[in-house]
Tab-separated table of C-alpha atoms in Angstrom:
chain	number	residue	atom	x	y	z
A	1	MET	CA	-16.261	-59.573	4.597
A	2	GLY	CA	-18.780	-60.296	1.809
A	3	ARG	CA	-18.525	-59.389	-1.815
A	4	ARG	CA	-19.045	-55.753	-2.672
A	5	GLY	CA	-21.723	-54.314	-4.882
A	6	PRO	CA	-24.823	-55.854	-6.371
A	7	PRO	CA	-24.611	-59.398	-7.690
A	8	PRO	CA	-23.857	-59.638	-11.402
A	9	LYS	CA	-26.719	-60.258	-13.783
A	10	PRO	CA	-26.635	-63.854	-15.035
A	11	THR	CA	-25.176	-64.220	-18.529
A	12	VAL	CA	-28.326	-65.942	-19.751
A	13	LEU	CA	-30.371	-62.831	-18.856
A	14	LYS	CA	-27.798	-60.598	-20.563
A	15	LEU	CA	-28.066	-62.735	-23.694
A	16	VAL	CA	-31.851	-62.679	-23.714
A	17	ALA	CA	-31.745	-58.879	-23.289
A	18	GLY	CA	-29.253	-58.537	-26.140
A	19	ASN	CA	-26.380	-57.498	-23.832
A	20	PRO	CA	-27.599	-53.910	-23.393
A	21	GLY	CA	-24.489	-52.836	-21.432
A	22	GLY	CA	-22.186	-53.905	-24.246
A	23	ARG	CA	-19.621	-55.281	-21.809
A	24	PRO	CA	-17.794	-58.500	-22.614
A	25	LEU	CA	-19.770	-61.593	-21.699
A	26	ASN	CA	-18.328	-64.378	-19.587
A	27	THR	CA	-17.542	-67.062	-22.148
A	28	ARG	CA	-16.281	-69.464	-19.478
A	29	GLU	CA	-19.353	-69.419	-17.237
A	30	PRO	CA	-20.410	-72.941	-16.285
A	31	VAL	CA	-23.718	-73.948	-17.833
A	32	PRO	CA	-25.643	-76.609	-15.952
A	33	PRO	CA	-27.858	-78.855	-18.035
A	34	PRO	CA	-31.476	-77.801	-18.526
A	35	GLY	CA	-33.810	-79.056	-15.850
A	36	ASP	CA	-37.246	-80.510	-16.028
A	37	ALA	CA	-40.273	-79.339	-14.100
A	38	GLU	CA	-40.344	-82.097	-11.471
A	39	PRO	CA	-40.461	-80.782	-7.875
A	40	PRO	CA	-38.056	-82.111	-5.227
A	41	ALA	CA	-39.481	-84.922	-3.114
A	42	HIS	CA	-39.281	-82.926	0.132
A	43	LEU	CA	-41.808	-80.274	-0.951
A	44	ASP	CA	-45.216	-80.500	0.694
A	45	GLU	CA	-48.431	-80.435	-1.345
A	46	SER	CA	-48.962	-76.662	-1.069
A	47	ALA	CA	-45.418	-75.914	-2.237
A	48	ARG	CA	-45.839	-78.432	-5.081
A	49	LEU	CA	-48.855	-76.444	-6.294
A	50	VAL	CA	-46.746	-73.264	-6.390
A	51	TRP	CA	-44.007	-75.229	-8.177
A	52	ALA	CA	-46.516	-76.409	-10.791
A	53	GLN	CA	-47.604	-72.803	-11.408
A	54	VAL	CA	-44.126	-71.280	-11.748
A	55	VAL	CA	-41.317	-73.687	-12.570
A	56	PRO	CA	-42.545	-75.162	-15.884
A	57	ARG	CA	-42.689	-71.636	-17.314
A	58	LEU	CA	-39.131	-70.903	-16.185
A	59	VAL	CA	-37.865	-74.204	-17.599
A	60	LYS	CA	-39.606	-73.506	-20.905
A	61	ILE	CA	-37.802	-70.191	-21.399
A	62	GLY	CA	-34.467	-71.556	-20.164
A	63	LEU	CA	-34.237	-69.619	-16.901
A	64	ALA	CA	-34.427	-72.693	-14.636
A	65	ARG	CA	-31.577	-75.193	-14.800
A	66	SER	CA	-30.907	-78.488	-13.083
A	67	VAL	CA	-28.972	-76.815	-10.245
A	68	ASP	CA	-31.738	-74.313	-9.469
A	69	GLY	CA	-34.039	-76.835	-7.797
A	70	GLU	CA	-33.303	-75.890	-4.191
A	71	ALA	CA	-33.579	-72.137	-4.830
A	72	LEU	CA	-36.909	-72.711	-6.544
A	73	ALA	CA	-38.030	-75.044	-3.747
A	74	ARG	CA	-37.246	-72.305	-1.191
A	75	TYR	CA	-39.206	-69.864	-3.318
A	76	CYS	CA	-42.223	-72.196	-3.345
A	77	GLN	CA	-42.060	-72.699	0.426
A	78	LEU	CA	-41.767	-68.961	1.043
A	79	VAL	CA	-44.802	-68.299	-1.158
A	80	VAL	CA	-46.813	-70.868	0.814
A	81	MET	CA	-45.760	-69.248	4.110
A	82	TRP	CA	-46.628	-65.797	2.736
A	83	ARG	CA	-50.065	-67.013	1.672
A	84	GLU	CA	-50.702	-68.570	5.107
A	85	CYS	CA	-49.694	-65.372	6.894
A	86	THR	CA	-51.829	-63.292	4.545
A	87	ALA	CA	-54.840	-65.535	5.215
A	88	PHE	CA	-54.248	-65.213	8.986
A	89	VAL	CA	-54.113	-61.406	8.775
A	90	ALA	CA	-57.216	-61.315	6.562
A	91	LYS	CA	-59.083	-63.340	9.180
A	92	ASN	CA	-57.709	-61.788	12.400
A	93	GLY	CA	-56.502	-58.329	11.429
A	94	ARG	CA	-52.995	-56.924	11.673
A	95	SER	CA	-52.938	-56.255	15.414
A	96	TYR	CA	-54.462	-57.276	18.709
A	97	PRO	CA	-55.186	-55.373	21.936
A	98	VAL	CA	-52.884	-55.772	24.915
A	99	ARG	CA	-54.851	-55.318	28.111
A	100	ALA	CA	-53.838	-54.392	31.616
A	101	ASP	CA	-54.392	-57.034	34.296
A	102	SER	CA	-57.683	-56.227	35.990
A	103	GLY	CA	-57.175	-58.702	38.833
A	104	ASP	CA	-60.458	-60.396	37.976
A	105	PRO	CA	-60.134	-63.245	35.447
A	106	LYS	CA	-63.747	-62.717	34.306
A	107	LYS	CA	-63.326	-58.994	33.684
A	108	PRO	CA	-60.857	-57.874	30.997
A	109	GLY	CA	-58.575	-54.994	31.838
A	110	ARG	CA	-58.418	-51.778	29.906
A	111	ILE	CA	-56.565	-51.702	26.603
A	112	ILE	CA	-53.108	-50.251	27.087
A	113	ARG	CA	-51.808	-50.666	23.531
A	114	PHE	CA	-52.108	-52.605	20.290
A	115	ASP	CA	-49.386	-54.986	19.136
A	116	ALA	CA	-48.906	-56.384	15.652
A	117	PHE	CA	-49.364	-60.083	15.120
A	118	VAL	CA	-46.140	-61.898	14.264
A	119	GLU	CA	-47.740	-62.839	10.943
A	120	THR	CA	-47.975	-59.149	10.017
A	121	MET	CA	-44.222	-58.738	10.301
A	122	MET	CA	-43.611	-62.085	8.601
A	123	ILE	CA	-45.615	-60.955	5.560
A	124	MET	CA	-43.216	-58.064	5.026
A	125	ARG	CA	-40.083	-60.178	5.572
A	126	LEU	CA	-41.311	-62.985	3.354
A	127	ALA	CA	-42.273	-60.505	0.635
A	128	ARG	CA	-38.687	-59.178	0.573
A	129	GLU	CA	-37.234	-62.688	0.364
A	130	ILE	CA	-39.699	-63.745	-2.340
A	131	LEU	CA	-38.961	-60.603	-4.352
A	132	ALA	CA	-35.216	-61.299	-4.209
A	133	ILE	CA	-35.724	-64.789	-5.645
A	134	GLU	CA	-38.211	-63.519	-8.234
A	135	ARG	CA	-35.635	-60.995	-9.426
A	136	GLU	CA	-33.034	-63.740	-9.774
A	137	PHE	CA	-35.334	-65.692	-12.071
A	138	GLY	CA	-36.718	-62.726	-14.061
A	139	GLN	CA	-40.202	-62.928	-12.533
A	140	THR	CA	-40.865	-59.249	-11.844
A	141	PRO	CA	-42.077	-56.604	-14.307
A	142	ALA	CA	-38.787	-54.712	-13.927
A	143	ALA	CA	-36.738	-57.853	-14.584
A	144	ARG	CA	-38.894	-58.702	-17.618
A	145	SER	CA	-38.608	-55.177	-18.984
A	146	ARG	CA	-34.876	-55.744	-19.353
A	147	ILE	CA	-35.374	-58.953	-21.345
A	148	GLN	CA	-35.919	-58.955	-25.099
A	149	THR	CA	-36.748	-62.008	-27.148
A	150	ALA	CA	-34.547	-61.118	-30.129
A	151	ALA	CA	-30.827	-60.384	-29.891
A	152	GLU	CA	-29.468	-57.110	-31.243
A	153	SER	CA	-28.339	-57.282	-34.870
A	154	SER	CA	-24.908	-55.891	-33.967
A	155	SER	CA	-24.067	-58.936	-31.841
A	156	LYS	CA	-20.666	-60.545	-32.263
A	157	GLY	CA	-20.085	-64.110	-33.345
A	158	ASP	CA	-19.213	-65.208	-29.825
A	159	VAL	CA	-22.680	-64.161	-28.623
A	160	ASN	CA	-24.264	-66.703	-30.938
A	161	GLU	CA	-21.894	-69.290	-29.570
A	162	LEU	CA	-22.922	-68.354	-26.024
A	163	LYS	CA	-26.590	-68.527	-26.975
A	164	ALA	CA	-26.066	-72.017	-28.325
A	165	LYS	CA	-24.285	-72.924	-25.098
A	166	PHE	CA	-27.044	-71.580	-22.823
A	167	PHE	CA	-30.148	-72.312	-24.857
A	168	SER	CA	-29.352	-75.596	-26.579
A	169	SER	CA	-31.889	-78.267	-25.860
A	170	ARG	CA	-30.785	-81.688	-24.813
A	171	PRO	CA	-32.819	-84.801	-25.518
A	172	GLU	CA	-32.946	-85.979	-21.936
A	173	ALA	CA	-33.013	-83.247	-19.283
A	174	PRO	CA	-31.978	-84.191	-15.741
A	175	ARG	CA	-34.436	-83.689	-12.920
A	176	ILE	CA	-34.330	-80.490	-10.848
A	177	SER	CA	-33.939	-81.408	-7.189
């Protein structure tokens, strides 16, 4: 049986938002080193373009770490697939006619129904998967609305310590892959 309830909000997002819930923060959460904006070698050119659009911004604000490379690579690949399916549907429409067999190969049978292209269903599935990853990395308007750039003035001393732990810059950042 899986874990119950929604996944917890990452401590780094709680810190950026000023810990609006006021609950104790996890002071023992592992903090991977900051990553750089280099894409993994296995990404194709289209996914690398998505990477170049998104990941440097996330690294800059501290939301992408060295261990996030594969999750971000999946995100980039899903976006490429979503774009391909969207282009297919824009060109061919969402559905196609299914015809009855007329018995004559030169004469099409009557239309008995319309079926959706597989790409139509894939667009919806990919959109859900992309949205889930975007929420994890604070890339949706709702996720951003919960983030504030300044911490609340009533923060405790340990919050500053956590901020230093999560947001400290290191001279040489390891590569995300």
